[in-house]
């Protein structure tokens, strides 16, 4: 059974870059689609973006050019980099698998809380 | 892209049925049969309960069902149980190959 685990700093300063890694176990990131989703405190879910099985990426246009999603197939990991963060980027960040890239995320990490504060 | 529209809250008594709506546009819900629904209990990661409008993943109760008409998708929960009390989110694939979520609906079992 595939498992996902997010890791990274829990505190990031304003204007800096938020970087998180998702480690995938018992499954290959060279198959399926891999997503980042976030949830601000007390609010709803927001799709951040995908990295596809072939390395192609797609992200939420509302985040403009602040988002970069990368992968390391040798480590079976993919990562999120969000630059120029503000307090509005404070959220629980989830990574998830989407079998066909249609929004049907079927396996989720437990989530990691990131706070943007000086 | 604008979030899909869901009611902020719904409630029902044990044994009853409730329906949660999720309204989008022709560029998302209306254009594709790629609507998913997620259940989220406090402090937990979301769990997919419906995908591709009306399909249930293995292990999900048959009390959960989904449908779509035009730009609006719906999730129906029959035979409400206390354990169904949670937040529910819809999402849809979009014409820009992205995904958009609804704002979420809090279900209270009275």
Coordinates of C-alpha atoms in Angstrom, one line a residue, chain B:
Chain B
X1 CA -10.1 30.0 -11.1
X2 CA -13.0 30.5 -8.7
X3 CA -13.8 27.9 -6.0
X4 CA -16.8 25.7 -6.5
X5 CA -19.8 26.7 -4.4
X6 CA -21.0 24.5 -1.6
X7 CA -23.4 25.3 1.3
X8 CA -21.4 26.2 4.4
X9 CA -23.4 23.7 6.6
X10 CA -26.0 21.0 6.5
X11 CA -27.5 18.9 9.2
X12 CA -29.7 15.9 9.6
X13 CA -30.8 13.3 12.2
X14 CA -29.5 9.8 12.4
X15 CA -31.2 7.6 9.8
X16 CA -32.1 10.5 7.6
X17 CA -30.7 11.4 4.1
X18 CA -28.9 14.6 3.3
X19 CA -27.6 16.1 0.0
X20 CA -24.7 18.5 -0.4
X21 CA -24.6 20.5 -3.6
X22 CA -21.5 21.7 -5.5
X23 CA -22.0 24.3 -8.2
X24 CA -19.4 25.2 -10.8
X25 CA -19.3 26.3 -14.4
X26 CA -19.2 24.8 -17.9
X27 CA -15.4 25.0 -17.6
X28 CA -15.3 22.6 -14.7
X29 CA -18.2 20.5 -13.4
X30 CA -20.3 21.1 -16.5
X31 CA -17.6 20.1 -18.9
X32 CA -16.2 16.9 -17.4
X33 CA -17.3 13.9 -15.5
X34 CA -14.4 14.3 -13.1
X35 CA -16.0 15.4 -9.9
X36 CA -14.7 13.9 -6.6
X37 CA -15.9 14.2 -3.0
X38 CA -13.8 14.1 0.1
X39 CA -14.6 13.5 3.8
X40 CA -12.4 15.2 6.4
X41 CA -12.6 14.6 10.1
X42 CA -11.0 17.2 12.4
X43 CA -7.2 17.0 12.4
X44 CA -7.2 14.3 9.7
X45 CA -6.3 14.2 6.1
X46 CA -9.2 14.2 3.6
X47 CA -10.4 10.8 2.3
X48 CA -11.9 10.3 -1.2
X49 CA -15.5 8.9 -1.0
X50 CA -16.7 9.5 -4.5
X51 CA -14.7 10.0 -7.8
X52 CA -15.7 10.5 -11.4
X53 CA -19.1 11.9 -10.3
X54 CA -20.6 8.7 -9.0
X55 CA -18.0 6.0 -8.4
X56 CA -17.2 4.7 -4.9
X57 CA -13.7 3.6 -4.0
X58 CA -13.4 0.2 -2.5
X59 CA -14.3 0.2 1.2
X60 CA -16.5 3.3 1.1
X61 CA -20.0 2.7 2.4
X62 CA -22.8 2.4 -0.2
X63 CA -24.6 5.0 1.9
X64 CA -22.5 7.6 0.0
X65 CA -23.6 8.4 -3.6
X66 CA -22.8 11.1 -6.1
X67 CA -24.5 12.6 -9.2
X68 CA -24.3 15.5 -11.5
X69 CA -26.7 17.6 -13.5
X70 CA -25.4 20.4 -15.7
X71 CA -22.9 22.5 -13.7
X72 CA -24.0 21.1 -10.3
X73 CA -22.8 17.9 -8.6
X74 CA -24.4 16.4 -5.6
X75 CA -23.3 14.1 -2.8
X76 CA -26.1 12.2 -1.0
X77 CA -25.6 10.4 2.3
X78 CA -28.4 8.1 3.3
X79 CA -29.0 6.5 6.7
X80 CA -27.0 9.2 8.5
X81 CA -24.8 8.0 11.3
X82 CA -22.9 9.9 14.0
X83 CA -19.6 9.0 12.3
X84 CA -20.6 10.9 9.2
X85 CA -20.2 14.2 11.0
X86 CA -17.3 15.8 9.2
X87 CA -16.4 18.4 6.6
X88 CA -17.1 17.5 3.0
X89 CA -15.3 18.9 -0.1
X90 CA -16.0 18.6 -3.8
X91 CA -13.5 19.2 -6.5
X92 CA -13.5 19.1 -10.3
X93 CA -11.1 18.9 -13.1
X94 CA -11.1 22.1 -15.2
X95 CA -10.5 23.2 -18.8
X96 CA -7.0 24.4 -17.9
X97 CA -6.0 21.0 -16.8
X98 CA -6.1 22.1 -13.2
X99 CA -8.2 21.1 -10.2
X100 CA -10.6 23.4 -8.2
X101 CA -12.1 22.6 -4.8
X102 CA -15.3 23.7 -3.3
X103 CA -15.3 25.8 -0.1
X104 CA -16.4 22.8 2.0
X105 CA -19.6 21.9 3.9
X106 CA -19.8 21.1 7.6
X107 CA -22.2 18.2 8.2
X108 CA -23.8 18.1 11.7
X109 CA -25.6 14.9 12.8
X110 CA -28.2 16.1 15.2

